[in-house]
Amino acid sequence: MRLVEADVVRGVDAVFALHCFSDMEVGNVGVRAGPVCAAVDNAYVTIHGQGAHGAHPHLSIDPIHLAAQVITGLHAIVSRRVRPIDPAVITVGTIHGGTAANVIPEEMTFSITIRSFDPGVRQTLHRGIARALGGDYDLRIVEGYPTTVNDEDLTGLVGQVGEELLGADQVFTIEPTMGAEDFSCYLAQAPGCFFRLGTGFPGEEPRVGHIPRFDIDERALPIGAAMLAAVARRYLGAK
């Protein structure tokens, strides 16, 4: 995103990138035209209440109780505000509040990740969160990366190169993921393709990213380099 803001992408004709994918064995490539990764936003919420001794809850406005109702309501937004055929995710990732078992705190905080593909659905989720909160609260929504959308022709180019390098049976059409990707900022400026490179160990459980066990079969490294080089040559040769 910072490179886009710095105008580095101005005048670029096309962009290509790969992502390690441990769920796919080494030697395979995954492609998909159209939306491939979701847009992501984060929301940060503070619910204000009135503290009291835990033995006298009637003297409080219990923010923990309020937060429990709000979080339950948030999970109804996807099922009741969004069409069932439109992918959407709301996940509460953190919740904090209180300092002692016998004290009702003044406030509770929690944070949310929001995932979607369609811009209209994205705004519906934002409005739904604000509506579900009600009462006395602070809400800050931080918009993140947009949806990662692959160009159809350039995705076809990547798939063709993969078939020539690795064989037709090694190139797969992948499913979209609700994970997000900053490469989407480049694709918003120029057409391109974000594809997956198989890095999984044959016959073993995937050692997926973002966990301590992450690892790749390093035989994937020359395959990835060859794919990017061949895609660049094919694209430049076709111009």
Short mmCIF file of C-alpha atoms in Angstrom, two decimals:
data_model
loop_
_atom_site.label_atom_id
_atom_site.label_comp_id
_atom_site.label_asym_id
_atom_site.label_seq_id
_atom_site.Cartn_x
_atom_site.Cartn_y
_atom_site.Cartn_z
CA MET A 1 0.00 0.00 0.00
CA ARG A 2 2.84 2.40 0.79
CA LEU A 3 4.42 1.76 -2.61
CA VAL A 4 1.10 2.56 -4.27
CA GLU A 5 0.84 5.75 -2.24
CA ALA A 6 4.40 6.60 -3.29
CA ASP A 7 3.26 6.34 -6.95
CA VAL A 8 5.63 3.47 -7.69
CA VAL A 9 2.96 1.62 -9.68
CA ARG A 10 2.23 4.52 -12.03
CA GLY A 11 2.63 3.41 -15.65
CA VAL A 12 2.92 -0.31 -14.81
CA ASP A 13 1.20 -2.46 -17.46
CA ALA A 14 0.72 -5.66 -15.46
CA VAL A 15 1.60 -7.21 -12.11
CA PHE A 16 2.15 -10.84 -11.10
CA ALA A 17 2.87 -12.47 -7.75
CA LEU A 18 2.84 -15.87 -6.10
CA HIS A 19 2.04 -16.97 -2.58
CA CYS A 20 3.37 -20.05 -0.81
CA PHE A 21 0.55 -22.52 -0.20
CA SER A 22 1.34 -25.45 2.08
CA ASP A 23 -2.05 -27.08 1.49
CA MET A 24 -0.85 -27.81 -2.05
CA GLU A 25 2.08 -30.17 -2.58
CA VAL A 26 5.32 -28.97 -4.12
CA GLY A 27 5.26 -29.05 -7.91
CA ASN A 28 1.71 -27.72 -8.20
CA VAL A 29 0.35 -24.28 -9.06
CA GLY A 30 -3.10 -22.85 -8.32
CA VAL A 31 -4.82 -20.12 -10.35
CA ARG A 32 -8.22 -18.45 -10.44
CA ALA A 33 -9.63 -15.54 -12.43
CA GLY A 34 -11.73 -12.92 -10.66
CA PRO A 35 -11.93 -12.47 -6.88
CA VAL A 36 -9.40 -14.70 -5.18
CA CYS A 37 -8.79 -13.07 -1.76
CA ALA A 38 -11.19 -11.11 0.40
CA ALA A 39 -11.20 -7.48 1.43
CA VAL A 40 -10.26 -7.03 5.09
CA ASP A 41 -11.18 -4.40 7.67
CA ASN A 42 -10.66 -4.30 11.42
CA ALA A 43 -12.98 -2.79 14.01
CA TYR A 44 -12.06 -1.73 17.55
CA VAL A 45 -14.86 -1.37 20.10
CA THR A 46 -15.08 0.02 23.63
CA ILE A 47 -18.32 -0.51 25.54
CA HIS A 48 -18.80 1.93 28.41
CA GLY A 49 -20.70 0.92 31.55
CA GLN A 50 -20.75 1.73 35.22
CA GLY A 51 -18.59 -0.19 37.63
CA ALA A 52 -19.68 -1.65 40.95
CA HIS A 53 -18.82 -4.36 43.42
CA GLY A 54 -19.56 -7.80 42.06
CA ALA A 55 -21.83 -8.47 45.04
CA HIS A 56 -24.08 -5.56 44.01
CA PRO A 57 -24.62 -5.89 40.24
CA HIS A 58 -27.89 -3.92 40.43
CA LEU A 59 -25.80 -0.81 41.09
CA SER A 60 -23.85 -1.26 37.87
CA ILE A 61 -24.29 -1.01 34.13
CA ASP A 62 -22.33 -4.17 33.46
CA PRO A 63 -20.20 -3.75 30.31
CA ILE A 64 -19.25 -7.44 30.35
CA HIS A 65 -22.91 -8.43 30.12
CA LEU A 66 -23.46 -5.82 27.40
CA ALA A 67 -20.43 -7.07 25.46
CA ALA A 68 -21.74 -10.63 25.60
CA GLN A 69 -25.04 -9.52 24.05
CA VAL A 70 -23.27 -7.44 21.41
CA ILE A 71 -20.92 -10.23 20.37
CA THR A 72 -23.84 -12.63 20.00
CA GLY A 73 -25.62 -10.01 17.90
CA LEU A 74 -22.58 -9.41 15.72
CA HIS A 75 -22.57 -13.02 14.57
CA ALA A 76 -26.15 -12.62 13.38
CA ILE A 77 -25.15 -9.88 10.91
CA VAL A 78 -23.72 -12.33 8.38
CA SER A 79 -26.65 -14.75 8.66
CA ARG A 80 -29.42 -12.12 8.68
CA ARG A 81 -28.10 -9.00 6.93
CA VAL A 82 -26.10 -10.54 4.09
CA ARG A 83 -27.46 -12.72 1.27
CA PRO A 84 -26.50 -16.37 1.84
CA ILE A 85 -24.74 -16.47 -1.56
CA ASP A 86 -22.46 -13.53 -0.66
CA PRO A 87 -19.31 -14.54 1.27
CA ALA A 88 -18.80 -12.59 4.49
CA VAL A 89 -17.05 -13.12 7.82
CA ILE A 90 -17.13 -11.29 11.15
CA THR A 91 -14.75 -12.69 13.77
CA VAL A 92 -14.17 -11.30 17.25
CA GLY A 93 -10.47 -11.89 17.84
CA THR A 94 -9.81 -10.21 21.20
CA ILE A 95 -11.83 -9.24 24.25
CA HIS A 96 -10.49 -7.51 27.34
CA GLY A 97 -11.99 -6.13 30.52
CA GLY A 98 -11.97 -6.31 34.26
CA THR A 99 -9.23 -6.73 36.84
CA ALA A 100 -10.76 -8.86 39.59
CA ALA A 101 -13.40 -11.56 39.97
CA ASN A 102 -15.49 -9.49 42.39
CA VAL A 103 -15.42 -6.16 40.53
CA ILE A 104 -17.67 -5.11 37.65
CA PRO A 105 -15.48 -2.91 35.42
CA GLU A 106 -16.25 0.44 33.86
CA GLU A 107 -15.66 -0.73 30.29
CA MET A 108 -14.90 -3.61 27.96
CA THR A 109 -12.91 -3.61 24.73
CA PHE A 110 -12.84 -6.06 21.88
CA SER A 111 -11.57 -6.18 18.30
CA ILE A 112 -13.08 -7.62 15.15
CA THR A 113 -11.84 -8.70 11.73
CA ILE A 114 -14.27 -8.24 8.84
CA ARG A 115 -13.94 -10.11 5.53
CA SER A 116 -15.94 -9.74 2.31
CA PHE A 117 -15.68 -9.76 -1.47
CA ASP A 118 -18.41 -7.40 -2.64
CA PRO A 119 -18.08 -3.64 -1.86
CA GLY A 120 -21.79 -3.44 -1.05
CA VAL A 121 -21.52 -6.32 1.40
CA ARG A 122 -18.49 -4.62 2.93
CA GLN A 123 -20.55 -1.51 3.74
CA THR A 124 -23.46 -3.62 5.00
CA LEU A 125 -21.14 -5.27 7.51
CA HIS A 126 -19.84 -1.89 8.69
CA ARG A 127 -23.37 -0.53 9.16
CA GLY A 128 -24.51 -3.74 10.83
CA ILE A 129 -21.75 -3.57 13.42
CA ALA A 130 -22.63 0.02 14.34
CA ARG A 131 -26.35 -0.87 14.55
CA ALA A 132 -25.71 -3.95 16.70
CA LEU A 133 -23.73 -1.97 19.26
CA GLY A 134 -26.21 0.73 20.29
CA GLY A 135 -25.90 2.28 23.75
CA ASP A 136 -22.74 4.05 24.89
CA TYR A 137 -19.75 2.86 22.93
CA ASP A 138 -16.77 3.91 20.83
CA LEU A 139 -16.31 2.25 17.44
CA ARG A 140 -13.33 2.65 15.14
CA ILE A 141 -13.34 0.82 11.80
CA VAL A 142 -10.00 0.71 10.02
CA GLU A 143 -10.37 -0.17 6.35
CA GLY A 144 -7.68 -2.52 5.13
CA TYR A 145 -6.86 -4.15 1.81
CA PRO A 146 -9.48 -4.37 -0.93
CA THR A 147 -10.58 -7.57 -2.63
CA THR A 148 -7.83 -9.27 -4.66
CA VAL A 149 -9.23 -9.55 -8.19
CA ASN A 150 -7.26 -11.40 -10.89
CA ASP A 151 -7.50 -10.39 -14.54
CA GLU A 152 -9.06 -13.18 -16.61
CA ASP A 153 -6.63 -13.00 -19.56
CA LEU A 154 -3.51 -12.72 -17.42
CA THR A 155 -4.69 -15.55 -15.18
CA GLY A 156 -5.03 -17.63 -18.33
CA LEU A 157 -1.47 -16.69 -19.25
CA VAL A 158 -0.17 -17.87 -15.86
CA GLY A 159 -2.12 -21.12 -16.15
CA GLN A 160 -0.74 -21.77 -19.62
CA VAL A 161 2.83 -21.14 -18.48
CA GLY A 162 2.29 -23.49 -15.52
CA GLU A 163 1.03 -26.25 -17.78
CA GLU A 164 4.04 -25.88 -20.07
CA LEU A 165 6.54 -25.90 -17.20
CA LEU A 166 4.95 -28.43 -14.88
CA GLY A 167 2.32 -30.31 -16.88
CA ALA A 168 -1.41 -29.81 -17.24
CA ASP A 169 -2.18 -32.11 -14.31
CA GLN A 170 -0.11 -29.89 -11.98
CA VAL A 171 -2.15 -26.72 -12.51
CA PHE A 172 -5.36 -26.42 -10.50
CA THR A 173 -8.25 -23.99 -10.31
CA ILE A 174 -8.31 -22.85 -6.70
CA GLU A 175 -11.22 -21.74 -4.54
CA PRO A 176 -11.40 -18.14 -3.28
CA THR A 177 -10.21 -17.58 0.28
CA MET A 178 -11.47 -15.21 2.97
CA GLY A 179 -7.84 -14.43 3.69
CA ALA A 180 -6.70 -11.00 2.56
CA GLU A 181 -3.66 -9.88 0.58
CA ASP A 182 -1.85 -6.55 0.21
CA PHE A 183 -1.09 -7.43 -3.42
CA SER A 184 -4.69 -6.35 -4.02
CA CYS A 185 -3.48 -2.75 -3.84
CA TYR A 186 -1.32 -3.36 -6.91
CA LEU A 187 -4.15 -5.09 -8.73
CA ALA A 188 -6.32 -2.05 -8.10
CA GLN A 189 -3.79 -0.06 -10.14
CA ALA A 190 -2.91 -2.51 -12.91
CA PRO A 191 -4.25 -5.85 -14.22
CA GLY A 192 -2.46 -8.97 -13.13
CA CYS A 193 -2.60 -12.33 -11.44
CA PHE A 194 -1.93 -13.49 -7.89
CA PHE A 195 -1.39 -17.26 -7.97
CA ARG A 196 -0.49 -19.97 -5.47
CA LEU A 197 2.68 -22.00 -5.43
CA GLY A 198 2.51 -25.45 -3.87
CA THR A 199 5.05 -25.71 -1.04
CA GLY A 200 3.66 -28.66 0.94
CA PHE A 201 5.66 -31.75 1.79
CA PRO A 202 4.24 -34.79 -0.06
CA GLY A 203 2.35 -37.12 2.24
CA GLU A 204 2.60 -34.83 5.28
CA GLU A 205 0.18 -32.56 7.10
CA PRO A 206 0.34 -28.99 5.74
CA ARG A 207 2.67 -26.72 7.67
CA VAL A 208 0.58 -23.64 6.97
CA GLY A 209 1.60 -20.02 7.40
CA HIS A 210 0.98 -17.85 10.46
CA ILE A 211 1.63 -20.69 12.90
CA PRO A 212 4.90 -21.78 14.62
CA ARG A 213 5.11 -24.98 12.54
CA PHE A 214 5.22 -23.10 9.22
CA ASP A 215 7.70 -24.61 6.79
CA ILE A 216 8.02 -25.19 3.05
CA ASP A 217 9.47 -27.89 0.86
CA GLU A 218 12.36 -25.86 -0.53
CA ARG A 219 12.18 -27.69 -3.85
CA ALA A 220 9.38 -25.19 -4.52
CA LEU A 221 11.83 -22.26 -4.65
CA PRO A 222 13.24 -22.88 -8.15
CA ILE A 223 9.73 -23.68 -9.38
CA GLY A 224 8.45 -20.34 -8.13
CA ALA A 225 11.38 -18.48 -9.65
CA ALA A 226 10.91 -20.28 -12.97
CA MET A 227 7.19 -19.49 -12.99
CA LEU A 228 7.71 -15.78 -12.40
CA ALA A 229 10.49 -15.56 -14.99
CA ALA A 230 8.50 -17.48 -17.61
CA VAL A 231 5.36 -15.44 -16.96
CA ALA A 232 7.31 -12.21 -17.40
CA ARG A 233 8.89 -13.43 -20.63
CA ARG A 234 5.57 -14.64 -22.00
CA TYR A 235 3.80 -11.37 -21.16
CA LEU A 236 6.57 -9.16 -22.56
CA GLY A 237 6.85 -11.32 -25.66
CA ALA A 238 3.13 -11.00 -26.31
CA LYS A 239 3.18 -7.18 -26.19
#
